[in-house]
CSV table of C-alpha atoms and ligand atoms in Angstrom, one decimal:
chain,number,residue,atom,x,y,z
A,1,MET,CA,12.2,12.7,-4.8
A,2,ILE,CA,9.4,14.6,-3.1
A,3,GLY,CA,9.1,14.5,0.4
A,4,HIS,CA,11.4,12.8,3.0
A,5,GLY,CA,9.5,11.1,5.9
A,6,PHE,CA,8.8,7.5,6.3
A,7,MET,CA,8.2,6.7,2.9
A,8,GLY,CA,11.1,8.8,1.7
A,9,ALA,CA,13.5,6.8,3.7
A,10,ALA,CA,12.1,3.4,2.4
A,11,HIS,CA,12.3,4.6,-1.1
A,12,ALA,CA,15.8,6.1,-0.9
A,13,GLN,CA,16.9,2.9,0.6
A,14,GLY,CA,15.6,1.2,-2.7
A,15,TRP,CA,16.9,3.7,-5.0
A,16,ARG,CA,20.5,3.2,-3.3
A,17,VAL,CA,20.2,-0.7,-3.1
A,18,ALA,CA,18.5,-1.7,-6.4
A,19,PRO,CA,21.4,-1.0,-8.8
A,20,ARG,CA,23.7,-2.4,-6.6
A,21,PHE,CA,22.2,-5.8,-6.6
A,22,PHE,CA,20.4,-6.0,-9.8
A,23,ASN,CA,21.9,-5.6,-13.4
A,24,LEU,CA,19.7,-2.5,-14.1
A,25,PRO,CA,19.9,-1.2,-17.7
A,26,ALA,CA,20.5,2.3,-16.3
A,27,PHE,CA,21.8,3.6,-13.3
A,28,PRO,CA,19.6,5.8,-10.9
A,29,VAL,CA,21.3,8.8,-9.8
A,30,PRO,CA,19.7,10.0,-6.4
A,31,GLN,CA,20.0,13.6,-7.4
A,32,LEU,CA,17.8,16.2,-5.3
A,33,ILE,CA,15.2,15.7,-2.4
A,34,VAL,CA,12.6,18.4,-2.0
A,35,GLY,CA,10.8,19.1,1.1
A,36,ARG,CA,9.1,22.1,2.8
A,37,SER,CA,12.5,23.6,3.9
A,38,THR,CA,15.4,23.0,2.2
A,39,GLU,CA,17.3,22.5,6.0
A,40,ALA,CA,15.2,19.7,6.6
A,41,ALA,CA,15.6,18.2,2.9
A,42,GLN,CA,19.2,18.6,3.3
A,43,GLY,CA,19.5,16.7,6.6
A,44,ALA,CA,17.6,13.9,4.8
A,45,ALA,CA,20.0,14.2,1.6
A,46,ASP,CA,23.1,14.0,3.8
A,47,LYS,CA,21.7,11.0,5.7
A,48,TRP,CA,20.7,9.0,2.6
A,49,GLY,CA,23.5,10.2,0.1
A,50,TRP,CA,21.5,12.3,-2.1
A,51,HIS,CA,23.5,14.9,-4.0
A,52,GLU,CA,21.0,18.2,-3.7
A,53,ALA,CA,18.2,19.4,-1.3
A,54,GLY,CA,15.4,22.2,-2.2
A,55,ASP,CA,12.0,23.5,-1.2
A,56,SER,CA,10.3,23.7,-4.8
A,57,TRP,CA,8.8,20.7,-6.6
A,58,GLN,CA,7.9,23.0,-9.3
A,59,GLU,CA,11.7,23.8,-9.9
A,60,ALA,CA,12.4,20.1,-9.6
A,61,ILE,CA,10.1,19.2,-12.5
A,62,ALA,CA,11.3,22.2,-14.3
A,63,ARG,CA,14.8,20.8,-14.7
A,64,GLU,CA,16.0,19.1,-17.7
A,65,ASP,CA,18.7,16.9,-15.7
A,66,ILE,CA,16.0,15.1,-14.0
A,67,ASP,CA,14.0,12.2,-15.6
A,68,VAL,CA,12.2,10.7,-12.7
A,69,ILE,CA,9.8,12.3,-10.1
A,70,ASP,CA,9.1,10.1,-7.0
A,71,ILE,CA,6.3,11.3,-4.8
A,72,VAL,CA,6.4,10.5,-1.2
A,73,THR,CA,4.5,13.5,0.3
A,74,PRO,CA,1.3,13.0,2.4
A,75,GLY,CA,-1.6,12.3,-0.2
A,76,ASP,CA,-2.9,16.0,-0.5
A,77,MET,CA,-0.2,16.9,-3.0
A,78,HIS,CA,0.0,13.7,-4.8
A,79,ALA,CA,-2.6,15.1,-7.6
A,80,GLU,CA,-0.9,18.3,-8.4
A,81,ILE,CA,2.6,17.1,-8.4
A,82,ALA,CA,2.1,14.0,-10.2
A,83,THR,CA,-0.1,15.9,-13.1
A,84,ALA,CA,2.5,18.7,-13.5
A,85,ALA,CA,5.5,16.1,-13.6
A,86,LEU,CA,3.8,14.1,-16.0
A,87,GLU,CA,3.0,17.1,-18.4
A,88,ALA,CA,6.6,18.3,-17.8
A,89,GLY,CA,7.5,14.6,-19.7
A,90,LYS,CA,8.9,13.2,-16.4
A,91,HIS,CA,8.3,9.6,-15.4
A,92,VAL,CA,6.4,9.5,-11.9
A,93,LEU,CA,6.4,7.0,-9.4
A,94,CYS,CA,3.8,7.9,-6.5
A,95,GLU,CA,3.3,6.6,-3.2
A,96,LYS,CA,-0.2,5.0,-2.4
A,97,PRO,CA,-3.1,5.4,-2.1
A,98,LEU,CA,-2.7,7.2,-5.8
A,99,ALA,CA,-5.2,10.1,-4.7
A,100,ASN,CA,-7.2,11.7,-1.6
A,101,SER,CA,-10.5,11.4,-3.6
A,102,LEU,CA,-11.8,9.6,-6.4
A,103,GLU,CA,-11.9,12.6,-8.7
A,104,GLU,CA,-8.3,13.4,-8.2
A,105,ALA,CA,-7.5,9.7,-9.0
A,106,GLU,CA,-9.6,9.9,-12.5
A,107,ALA,CA,-7.5,13.0,-13.2
A,108,MET,CA,-4.2,11.5,-12.4
A,109,ALA,CA,-5.0,8.3,-14.4
A,110,GLU,CA,-6.2,10.4,-17.4
A,111,SER,CA,-2.9,12.5,-17.3
A,112,ALA,CA,-0.8,8.9,-17.1
A,113,ARG,CA,-2.7,7.7,-20.1
A,114,ALA,CA,-2.0,10.9,-22.1
A,115,ALA,CA,1.7,10.9,-21.1
A,116,ALA,CA,2.2,7.4,-21.9
A,117,LEU,CA,1.4,8.1,-25.5
A,118,SER,CA,4.5,9.9,-25.5
A,119,GLY,CA,6.6,7.3,-23.5
A,120,VAL,CA,6.5,8.8,-20.2
A,121,ARG,CA,5.9,6.1,-17.5
A,122,SER,CA,3.9,6.0,-14.3
A,123,MET,CA,3.6,3.8,-11.4
A,124,VAL,CA,1.9,3.5,-8.1
A,125,GLY,CA,3.8,2.7,-4.8
A,126,PHE,CA,1.8,-0.6,-3.8
A,127,THR,CA,5.3,-2.2,-2.6
A,128,TYR,CA,3.9,-5.3,-1.4
A,129,ARG,CA,3.2,-6.8,-4.7
A,130,ARG,CA,7.0,-7.1,-4.8
A,131,VAL,CA,7.5,-9.0,-1.5
A,132,PRO,CA,8.9,-12.3,-3.1
A,133,ALA,CA,6.3,-14.4,-1.5
A,134,ILE,CA,3.3,-12.3,-3.1
A,135,ALA,CA,5.0,-12.4,-6.3
A,136,TYR,CA,5.2,-16.1,-6.1
A,137,ALA,CA,1.4,-16.4,-4.7
A,138,ARG,CA,0.6,-14.7,-8.1
A,139,GLU,CA,2.6,-17.0,-10.0
A,140,LEU,CA,1.0,-19.8,-8.4
A,141,ILE,CA,-2.7,-18.4,-8.9
A,142,ALA,CA,-2.0,-17.5,-12.3
A,143,THR,CA,-0.6,-20.7,-13.6
A,144,GLY,CA,-3.9,-22.3,-11.8
A,145,ARG,CA,-2.8,-23.9,-8.8
A,146,LEU,CA,-5.6,-22.8,-6.8
A,147,GLY,CA,-8.1,-23.9,-9.4
A,148,SER,CA,-10.9,-21.2,-9.5
A,149,ILE,CA,-11.0,-18.9,-6.5
A,150,TYR,CA,-14.0,-19.2,-4.5
A,151,GLN,CA,-13.1,-16.7,-1.5
A,152,VAL,CA,-10.7,-14.4,0.0
A,153,ARG,CA,-10.2,-13.0,3.5
A,154,ALA,CA,-7.8,-10.0,3.7
A,155,SER,CA,-6.7,-7.8,6.6
A,156,TYR,CA,-4.3,-5.2,7.7
A,157,LEU,CA,-3.9,-4.8,11.1
A,158,GLN,CA,-1.6,-2.4,13.4
A,159,ASP,CA,-2.0,-1.1,16.6
A,160,TRP,CA,-0.1,1.8,16.9
A,161,LEU,CA,-3.1,4.2,17.7
A,162,ALA,CA,-4.4,2.2,20.5
A,163,ASP,CA,-2.5,4.5,22.7
A,164,PRO,CA,-4.7,7.7,22.8
A,165,GLN,CA,-1.8,9.7,23.6
A,166,VAL,CA,-0.4,9.3,20.1
A,167,PRO,CA,-0.3,12.5,18.6
A,168,LEU,CA,-2.9,14.1,15.8
A,169,ALA,CA,-0.2,13.3,12.9
A,170,TRP,CA,-1.2,14.1,9.3
A,171,ARG,CA,-2.4,10.5,8.8
A,172,LEU,CA,-5.0,11.2,10.9
A,173,GLN,CA,-6.4,14.3,9.2
A,174,LYS,CA,-8.8,13.8,6.7
A,175,ASN,CA,-7.7,16.9,4.5
A,176,ARG,CA,-4.1,15.5,4.3
A,177,ALA,CA,-4.4,11.9,4.3
A,178,GLY,CA,-7.9,11.3,2.5
A,179,SER,CA,-9.0,8.6,5.0
A,180,GLY,CA,-7.5,6.6,8.0
A,181,ALA,CA,-6.7,3.1,8.3
A,182,LEU,CA,-9.0,2.6,5.1
A,183,GLY,CA,-6.8,4.5,2.6
A,184,ASP,CA,-3.4,3.9,4.5
A,185,ILE,CA,-3.3,0.3,4.9
A,186,GLY,CA,-6.9,-1.1,3.6
A,187,ALA,CA,-5.7,0.3,0.2
A,188,HIS,CA,-2.6,-1.9,0.5
A,189,ALA,CA,-5.0,-5.0,1.3
A,190,ILE,CA,-7.3,-3.9,-1.6
A,191,ASP,CA,-4.4,-3.6,-4.2
A,192,LEU,CA,-2.9,-7.1,-3.3
A,193,VAL,CA,-6.1,-9.3,-3.4
A,194,GLN,CA,-7.2,-7.5,-6.9
A,195,TYR,CA,-3.6,-8.1,-8.0
A,196,LEU,CA,-3.7,-11.7,-6.7
A,197,VAL,CA,-7.2,-13.0,-8.0
A,198,GLY,CA,-6.6,-10.8,-11.6
A,199,ALA,CA,-10.2,-9.2,-11.0
A,200,ARG,CA,-11.8,-6.1,-9.7
A,201,ILE,CA,-14.0,-5.7,-6.7
A,202,ALA,CA,-17.3,-4.8,-8.3
A,203,ALA,CA,-19.2,-3.7,-5.0
A,204,VAL,CA,-18.8,-3.3,-1.3
A,205,SER,CA,-20.8,-3.0,2.0
A,206,GLY,CA,-18.8,-1.3,4.6
A,207,THR,CA,-18.4,0.5,7.8
A,208,THR,CA,-16.1,2.3,9.4
A,209,GLN,CA,-15.3,3.6,13.2
A,210,THR,CA,-13.1,6.1,14.6
A,211,ILE,CA,-12.6,4.8,18.1
A,212,VAL,CA,-10.3,7.7,19.9
A,213,LYS,CA,-12.0,11.1,18.4
A,214,ARG,CA,-9.5,13.4,19.9
A,215,ARG,CA,-5.8,13.5,20.3
A,216,PRO,CA,-2.9,15.8,21.3
A,217,LEU,CA,-1.9,18.2,18.5
A,218,LEU,CA,2.0,17.7,17.4
A,219,GLU,CA,3.6,20.3,19.1
A,220,GLN,CA,5.8,20.9,15.8
A,221,PRO,CA,3.4,19.9,13.1
A,222,MET,CA,6.2,19.8,10.6
A,223,GLY,CA,9.1,18.3,12.8
A,224,LEU,CA,10.3,14.7,13.0
A,225,GLY,CA,9.7,14.3,16.6
A,226,GLY,CA,6.3,13.6,16.7
A,227,MET,CA,5.7,14.8,20.5
A,228,GLY,CA,2.0,15.4,21.4
A,229,GLY,CA,1.1,18.9,23.3
A,230,ALA,CA,-1.4,19.9,25.9
A,231,GLU,CA,-3.8,20.9,23.1
A,232,MET,CA,-6.1,18.6,21.7
A,233,GLY,CA,-7.6,18.3,18.1
A,234,ASP,CA,-10.3,16.3,16.4
A,235,VAL,CA,-9.2,13.0,14.6
A,236,SER,CA,-11.3,13.2,11.1
A,237,VAL,CA,-10.2,9.9,9.8
A,238,ASP,CA,-11.5,6.6,10.2
A,239,ASP,CA,-9.5,4.0,12.8
A,240,VAL,CA,-11.0,0.8,11.9
A,241,ALA,CA,-12.8,0.1,8.3
A,242,ILE,CA,-14.6,-3.4,7.8
A,243,PHE,CA,-16.3,-4.3,4.6
A,244,THR,CA,-17.4,-7.3,2.5
A,245,ALA,CA,-16.7,-7.1,-1.4
A,246,ARG,CA,-18.1,-9.1,-4.3
A,247,PHE,CA,-15.7,-9.2,-7.4
A,248,ASN,CA,-16.9,-8.9,-11.0
A,249,ASP,CA,-16.5,-12.7,-11.6
A,250,GLY,CA,-18.3,-13.5,-8.5
A,251,ILE,CA,-15.5,-14.1,-5.8
A,252,LEU,CA,-16.5,-12.9,-2.1
A,253,ALA,CA,-14.2,-11.5,0.0
A,254,THR,CA,-14.0,-9.9,3.5
A,255,PHE,CA,-11.6,-7.0,4.2
A,256,GLU,CA,-10.6,-5.3,7.5
A,257,ALA,CA,-7.8,-2.3,7.9
A,258,SER,CA,-7.3,-1.3,11.7
A,259,ARG,CA,-4.8,0.6,13.6
A,260,PHE,CA,-6.3,-0.3,16.6
A,261,ALA,CA,-5.9,-4.4,16.4
A,262,THR,CA,-4.2,-4.8,19.9
A,263,GLY,CA,-0.9,-6.8,19.5
A,264,ARG,CA,-0.6,-6.9,15.5
A,265,LYS,CA,2.2,-4.6,14.5
A,266,ASN,CA,2.0,-5.0,10.4
A,267,ALA,CA,-0.1,-8.0,9.8
A,268,LEU,CA,-1.0,-7.6,6.1
A,269,ARG,CA,-2.7,-11.1,5.8
A,270,VAL,CA,-4.4,-12.5,2.9
A,271,GLU,CA,-6.0,-16.0,2.6
A,272,ILE,CA,-7.2,-17.3,-1.0
A,273,SER,CA,-9.5,-20.6,-1.3
A,274,GLY,CA,-9.8,-22.4,-4.4
A,275,SER,CA,-11.2,-25.3,-5.8
A,276,SER,CA,-7.6,-27.1,-6.1
A,277,GLY,CA,-6.0,-25.3,-3.1
A,278,ALA,CA,-5.5,-22.4,-1.0
A,279,LEU,CA,-2.7,-19.8,-0.1
A,280,ALA,CA,-2.4,-18.0,3.3
A,281,PHE,CA,0.4,-15.0,3.7
A,282,ASP,CA,1.1,-12.8,6.7
A,283,LEU,CA,3.5,-9.9,6.3
A,284,GLU,CA,4.6,-10.2,10.0
A,285,ASP,CA,6.2,-13.5,8.4
A,286,LEU,CA,7.1,-12.5,5.2
A,287,ASN,CA,9.4,-14.8,4.0
A,288,ALA,CA,6.8,-17.6,4.1
A,289,LEU,CA,4.0,-18.5,1.8
A,290,HIS,CA,1.4,-21.2,3.2
A,291,PHE,CA,0.3,-23.5,0.3
A,292,TYR,CA,-2.4,-26.2,0.6
A,293,ASP,CA,-2.7,-28.5,-2.6
A,294,SER,CA,-6.1,-30.2,-2.4
A,295,THR,CA,-5.2,-32.2,-5.6
A,296,LEU,CA,-3.0,-34.3,-3.2
A,297,PRO,CA,-4.5,-37.7,-1.6
A,298,THR,CA,-6.5,-36.7,1.4
A,299,THR,CA,-4.2,-38.3,3.7
A,300,GLU,CA,-1.1,-36.1,2.4
A,301,GLN,CA,-3.2,-32.9,2.4
A,302,GLY,CA,-2.4,-29.8,5.0
A,303,PHE,CA,-0.9,-26.3,4.3
A,304,SER,CA,2.9,-26.5,3.9
A,305,ARG,CA,5.2,-23.7,4.6
A,306,ILE,CA,7.1,-22.7,1.7
A,307,LEU,CA,10.3,-20.6,2.6
A,308,VAL,CA,10.3,-18.3,-0.3
A,309,THR,CA,14.0,-17.7,-0.3
A,310,GLU,CA,15.0,-20.2,-3.2
A,311,PRO,CA,17.1,-18.9,-6.3
A,312,GLY,CA,13.9,-19.9,-8.5
A,313,HIS,CA,11.6,-17.5,-6.4
A,314,PRO,CA,11.0,-14.0,-7.8
A,315,TYR,CA,13.7,-11.7,-7.1
A,316,ILE,CA,15.6,-13.9,-4.8
A,317,SER,CA,18.4,-14.9,-7.4
A,318,ALA,CA,20.0,-11.2,-7.0
A,319,TRP,CA,20.2,-11.8,-3.0
A,320,TRP,CA,21.6,-14.3,-0.5
A,321,PRO,CA,22.2,-17.9,-0.6
A,322,ALA,CA,18.8,-19.9,0.0
A,323,GLY,CA,17.2,-19.6,3.2
A,324,HIS,CA,18.9,-16.0,3.7
A,325,MET,CA,16.0,-14.2,4.7
A,326,LEU,CA,14.8,-10.7,3.0
A,327,GLY,CA,13.0,-7.7,5.3
A,328,TYR,CA,10.5,-4.9,4.7
A,329,GLU,CA,13.0,-2.5,2.9
A,330,HIS,CA,13.6,-5.3,0.0
A,331,GLY,CA,10.3,-4.6,-1.6
A,332,PHE,CA,11.5,-1.1,-2.1
A,333,ALA,CA,14.5,-2.2,-4.1
A,334,HIS,CA,12.4,-4.4,-6.3
A,335,GLN,CA,10.1,-1.6,-6.9
A,336,ALA,CA,13.1,0.8,-8.1
A,337,ARG,CA,14.4,-2.3,-10.1
A,338,ASP,CA,11.1,-2.9,-11.7
A,339,PHE,CA,10.4,0.9,-12.4
A,340,VAL,CA,13.8,1.5,-14.0
A,341,GLU,CA,13.3,-1.6,-16.2
A,342,ALA,CA,10.0,-0.6,-17.4
A,343,ILE,CA,11.4,3.0,-18.5
A,344,VAL,CA,14.2,1.8,-20.1
A,345,ASN,CA,12.4,-1.0,-21.9
A,346,GLU,CA,9.6,1.4,-22.9
A,347,VAL,CA,6.9,-0.9,-21.3
A,348,GLN,CA,3.9,0.2,-19.0
A,349,PRO,CA,5.0,-0.4,-15.3
A,350,SER,CA,2.5,-2.0,-13.0
A,351,PRO,CA,0.6,-0.9,-10.9
A,352,SER,CA,-0.5,1.6,-13.3
A,353,PHE,CA,-2.5,5.0,-12.1
A,354,ASP,CA,-5.3,3.0,-13.5
A,355,GLU,CA,-4.8,0.2,-11.2
A,356,GLY,CA,-4.3,2.9,-8.4
A,357,LEU,CA,-7.7,4.1,-9.7
A,358,ALA,CA,-9.5,0.8,-9.4
A,359,VAL,CA,-8.3,0.7,-5.7
A,360,GLN,CA,-9.5,4.5,-5.2
A,361,ARG,CA,-12.8,3.5,-6.6
A,362,VAL,CA,-13.0,0.8,-3.7
A,363,LEU,CA,-12.2,3.1,-1.0
A,364,SER,CA,-14.4,5.6,-2.3
A,365,ALA,CA,-17.2,3.1,-2.3
A,366,VAL,CA,-16.5,2.0,1.2
A,367,GLU,CA,-16.7,5.3,2.6
A,368,THR,CA,-20.0,6.0,0.6
A,369,SER,CA,-21.4,2.4,1.8
A,370,ALA,CA,-20.2,3.4,5.5
A,371,ASP,CA,-21.8,7.4,5.4
A,372,HIS,CA,-24.9,5.7,4.1
A,373,GLN,CA,-25.2,2.9,6.4
A,374,SER,CA,-26.9,1.2,3.5
A,375,VAL,CA,-27.4,-2.3,4.3
A,376,TRP,CA,-27.7,-2.2,8.3
A,377,THR,CA,-30.3,-4.7,8.8
A,378,PRO,CA,-31.6,-4.5,12.7
A,379,ALA,CA,-30.6,-7.2,14.9
A,380,ASN,CA,-30.4,-6.7,18.8
A,381,ASP,CA,-31.4,-3.7,20.6
A,382,ARG,CA,-29.7,-2.7,23.8
A,383,ASP,CA,-31.6,-5.0,26.1
A,384,GLY,CA,-31.1,-7.7,23.7
A,385,HIS,CA,-34.4,-7.7,22.3
A,386,SER,CA,-35.4,-7.7,18.6
A,387,LYS,CA,-34.8,-4.2,17.3
A,388,GLU,CA,-38.2,-4.5,15.9
A,389,GLY,CA,-39.7,-5.0,19.4
A,390,GLU,CA,-40.1,-8.7,18.9
A,391,ASP,CA,-38.0,-11.1,21.0
A,392,HIS,CA,-37.7,-14.5,19.0
A,393,GLN,CA,-35.8,-16.5,21.7
B,401,SOE,C1,3.2,2.9,3.0
B,401,SOE,O1,3.1,2.2,1.9
B,401,SOE,C2,2.3,2.5,4.2
B,401,SOE,O2,0.9,2.1,3.6
B,401,SOE,C3,2.4,3.6,5.0
B,401,SOE,O3,1.7,4.6,4.6
B,401,SOE,C4,1.5,2.7,6.3
B,401,SOE,O4,1.4,3.6,7.4
B,401,SOE,C5,2.5,1.7,6.7
B,401,SOE,O5,2.1,1.0,7.9
B,401,SOE,C6,2.2,0.5,5.7
B,401,SOE,O6,3.3,1.2,4.5
């Protein structure tokens, strides 16, 4: 595993738990954690029960006893590590978004296609697909329970940046993260919606905003503490991104990604309306899926709250008796299970790097749209008059 921050902890938990609850066709051995310093990587390895620590990802991918490379670094390292690992014949799991730019993502998808010809597998860490309620929503849509899809509303809302004293971590730097709320959390919403409705976004119109433009520099830029010092630096990414999207089969959708949505901690919300029904999901209540069946008599219609904890629901039979809910980290165990199964069964896992590229195209299109402000049609000026100088009231 290359990296050992927040996502390193989540992936380590997934790798540890998956073989203990699922009957995997191979047992993943948590061998080596690589970080910028061996000392820090060793701390993570000791804590999470990995055998070794190191500071060279090049040495890791050159090792014959290593089969899988799990990339949990900031986005600026994804392309180089993933491409080298695939060329060395290692299966690669890469955190999202796939890359920091469309060009990098295209090259990575090409490497993944070439590697797949010799049985080398690659997958992107859009883990929320593996929340049982989401996987079940996909089943309901795929089996036609919503009929034809009309419209989608998706948002991923957090508020941890609303405090201007939160320091300038790597997620707020364009050269490290690629973009801000858009790529970090908006990417999840984009992937989920494309996955759920089984269609791709064809065009977008978007806008972005950086609300707090300067923040305290991290006192120890590489450290784990996250304390801000007296010096300030520029935020180079978006805090909020909002866009409308048109799918290639005509579905219309709205998307919102914000780390300034006061009061919302981790609210990834999707609502999908179709000719036979509708679905609604909120990650802050992740064991539940809301389903509206419009084929019922009107007197019986209404959203029902399904507790997705029955043995018949995706992934659940490996866990607890019905009603004993799951949490955030279970998605990472499901991800580890699915990746190991795909490798051993010699099938292409999903989301593939091509699916990661499909998300990257949307991120890039939103940024282009926001930069060009292409669809801004004037409305009011500051005094509440028509922007064109005419007041139609
Ligand atoms: C990882 O999948 C991730 O997107 C993080 O990068 C975000 O910061 C987190 O809030 C959601 O998960």
